Every structure is written in C-alpha cells, then in structure tokens.
Amino acid sequence: MGLSGKPTDPWQFQLLLPLQNVDTSELFVFNTSSITGRRAVDNLIQGCSRMQRAEPDLYPVVKLRISGFEHRDERIGWIKTPAFDRVGKAPKADLTVVTTSVAGDMNDELPW
C-alpha cells in the first residue's frame, strides 16, 4: 500500500546496489524505488565511473548516511534521503572474491 492507501505498482522501477561491510565482509543490498534514492545511487554510479577511469585498480569505499531537505510544503517538513559519501579507496587485488557458484553453496561436507 502506498501513502494514499491504494495499492502500489509491483512492477515499478527500482535500483539494487550491492554493498559490503568493510569490517565484517557481510553483504547487503540497498534497494530503492524513490526518486531521491535513485538520484543518490545514480550520483554514486557516476562518481564510481569517474574513479574507474582515473584509478582503474581501486574500488571506492563508501558510507551510507542520512541526508535530506526541507519540503516546499511546510506541512510535510523535513524529508530524509539517502546519501553515499566516498570515504576511501581499496585495491582491487586485495579484496576477497565471493563464491557465487552453486557448488559453493551446496558444500555440506562435515569437518569430521
């Protein structure tokens, strides 16, 4: 259900952004279908593209934070939006490759 109380379109455009926690290597997916969320992901992709051309052997390290703006309708107030800040770089050669094969998922070998 949307804010209007009516059903939302299940086929609406969305962006999925894979992220990995630098400390724990845990994988996450940032999912957005809002205009402000899509704009934040688009800005991140453009920044990554520029970085790839300038520094092809490095990945950006980004931090997801809450940003926002004051809506022009004062009854609505402050609107929270996502923002991605580049906080560093990581060499591509030093990153652990994640196993995505079915064989890797189905390895039920017991250690004893």
Short mmCIF file of C-alpha atoms in Angstrom, two decimals:
data_model
loop_
_atom_site.label_atom_id
_atom_site.label_comp_id
_atom_site.label_asym_id
_atom_site.label_seq_id
_atom_site.Cartn_x
_atom_site.Cartn_y
_atom_site.Cartn_z
CA MET A 1 0.00 0.00 0.00
CA GLY A 2 1.16 3.47 -0.83
CA LEU A 3 0.72 6.62 1.24
CA SER A 4 -2.62 7.21 -0.45
CA GLY A 5 -3.95 3.88 0.84
CA LYS A 6 -4.14 2.50 -2.70
CA PRO A 7 -2.07 -0.49 -3.87
CA THR A 8 1.30 0.38 -5.39
CA ASP A 9 2.53 -0.91 -8.71
CA PRO A 10 4.57 -4.11 -8.09
CA TRP A 11 6.46 -3.51 -11.36
CA GLN A 12 7.76 -0.05 -10.51
CA PHE A 13 11.34 0.80 -11.44
CA GLN A 14 13.88 0.16 -8.71
CA LEU A 15 17.63 0.15 -8.23
CA LEU A 16 19.52 -2.52 -6.26
CA LEU A 17 23.00 -1.62 -5.06
CA PRO A 18 25.21 -4.39 -3.60
CA LEU A 19 27.32 -3.22 -0.66
CA GLN A 20 29.81 -4.98 1.60
CA ASN A 21 30.71 -4.11 5.18
CA VAL A 22 34.44 -3.40 5.24
CA ASP A 23 34.92 -4.76 8.77
CA THR A 24 32.82 -7.95 8.64
CA SER A 25 32.65 -8.64 4.87
CA GLU A 26 28.87 -9.03 5.30
CA LEU A 27 26.95 -8.37 2.08
CA PHE A 28 23.93 -6.05 1.88
CA VAL A 29 21.66 -4.80 -0.88
CA PHE A 30 20.45 -1.21 -0.84
CA ASN A 31 17.07 -1.21 -2.60
CA THR A 32 15.25 1.95 -3.66
CA SER A 33 12.39 2.97 -5.91
CA SER A 34 12.06 6.57 -4.69
CA ILE A 35 13.20 9.50 -6.81
CA THR A 36 15.64 10.70 -4.15
CA GLY A 37 17.05 7.19 -3.64
CA ARG A 38 17.51 6.65 -7.36
CA ARG A 39 19.21 10.05 -7.61
CA ALA A 40 21.63 9.10 -4.78
CA VAL A 41 22.51 5.77 -6.46
CA ASP A 42 22.90 7.48 -9.86
CA ASN A 43 25.30 10.03 -8.31
CA LEU A 44 27.30 7.19 -6.74
CA ILE A 45 27.49 5.31 -10.05
CA GLN A 46 28.69 8.46 -11.85
CA GLY A 47 31.36 9.01 -9.20
CA CYS A 48 32.48 5.37 -9.43
CA SER A 49 32.66 5.64 -13.21
CA ARG A 50 34.92 8.71 -12.97
CA MET A 51 37.09 6.91 -10.40
CA GLN A 52 37.34 3.81 -12.60
CA ARG A 53 38.72 5.90 -15.47
CA ALA A 54 41.21 7.73 -13.23
CA GLU A 55 42.18 4.85 -10.90
CA PRO A 56 41.26 1.52 -12.56
CA ASP A 57 42.97 -0.64 -9.89
CA LEU A 58 40.94 0.75 -6.98
CA TYR A 59 37.39 0.38 -5.65
CA PRO A 60 35.70 3.22 -3.80
CA VAL A 61 34.85 2.76 -0.13
CA VAL A 62 31.52 4.46 0.53
CA LYS A 63 29.44 5.20 3.59
CA LEU A 64 25.66 5.30 3.54
CA ARG A 65 24.28 8.20 5.56
CA ILE A 66 21.00 10.05 6.02
CA SER A 67 20.67 13.35 4.21
CA GLY A 68 17.56 15.34 3.45
CA PHE A 69 15.86 18.55 2.56
CA GLU A 70 13.06 20.79 3.74
CA HIS A 71 9.99 20.15 1.59
CA ARG A 72 8.49 23.24 -0.03
CA ASP A 73 5.16 22.34 1.60
CA GLU A 74 5.76 23.22 5.26
CA ARG A 75 3.11 20.70 6.37
CA ILE A 76 5.37 17.90 5.15
CA GLY A 77 8.57 19.23 6.73
CA TRP A 78 11.96 17.53 6.60
CA ILE A 79 12.34 14.72 4.03
CA LYS A 80 15.03 12.12 4.75
CA THR A 81 17.04 10.97 1.74
CA PRO A 82 19.95 8.53 1.33
CA ALA A 83 23.43 9.79 0.54
CA PHE A 84 26.63 7.94 -0.25
CA ASP A 85 29.92 9.53 0.80
CA ARG A 86 33.21 8.27 -0.62
CA VAL A 87 35.41 7.78 2.43
CA GLY A 88 38.35 5.92 0.94
CA LYS A 89 39.73 3.53 -1.64
CA ALA A 90 40.52 -0.19 -1.65
CA PRO A 91 42.86 -2.02 -4.04
CA LYS A 92 41.03 -4.49 -6.26
CA ALA A 93 43.82 -7.05 -5.84
CA ASP A 94 43.40 -7.21 -2.03
CA LEU A 95 39.66 -7.91 -1.94
CA THR A 96 38.36 -11.39 -1.22
CA VAL A 97 36.39 -12.88 -4.09
CA VAL A 98 32.94 -14.05 -3.01
CA THR A 99 31.99 -17.56 -4.13
CA THR A 100 28.73 -17.38 -6.06
CA SER A 101 28.70 -20.87 -7.51
CA VAL A 102 26.01 -23.43 -6.72
CA ALA A 103 28.74 -25.91 -5.76
CA GLY A 104 30.00 -23.46 -3.13
CA ASP A 105 26.50 -23.11 -1.65
CA MET A 106 25.85 -26.85 -1.66
CA ASN A 107 29.09 -27.88 0.06
CA ASP A 108 27.71 -29.76 3.08
CA GLU A 109 30.89 -31.64 3.87
CA LEU A 110 31.22 -32.34 7.58
CA PRO A 111 34.56 -31.39 9.15
CA TRP A 112 34.98 -34.76 10.96
#
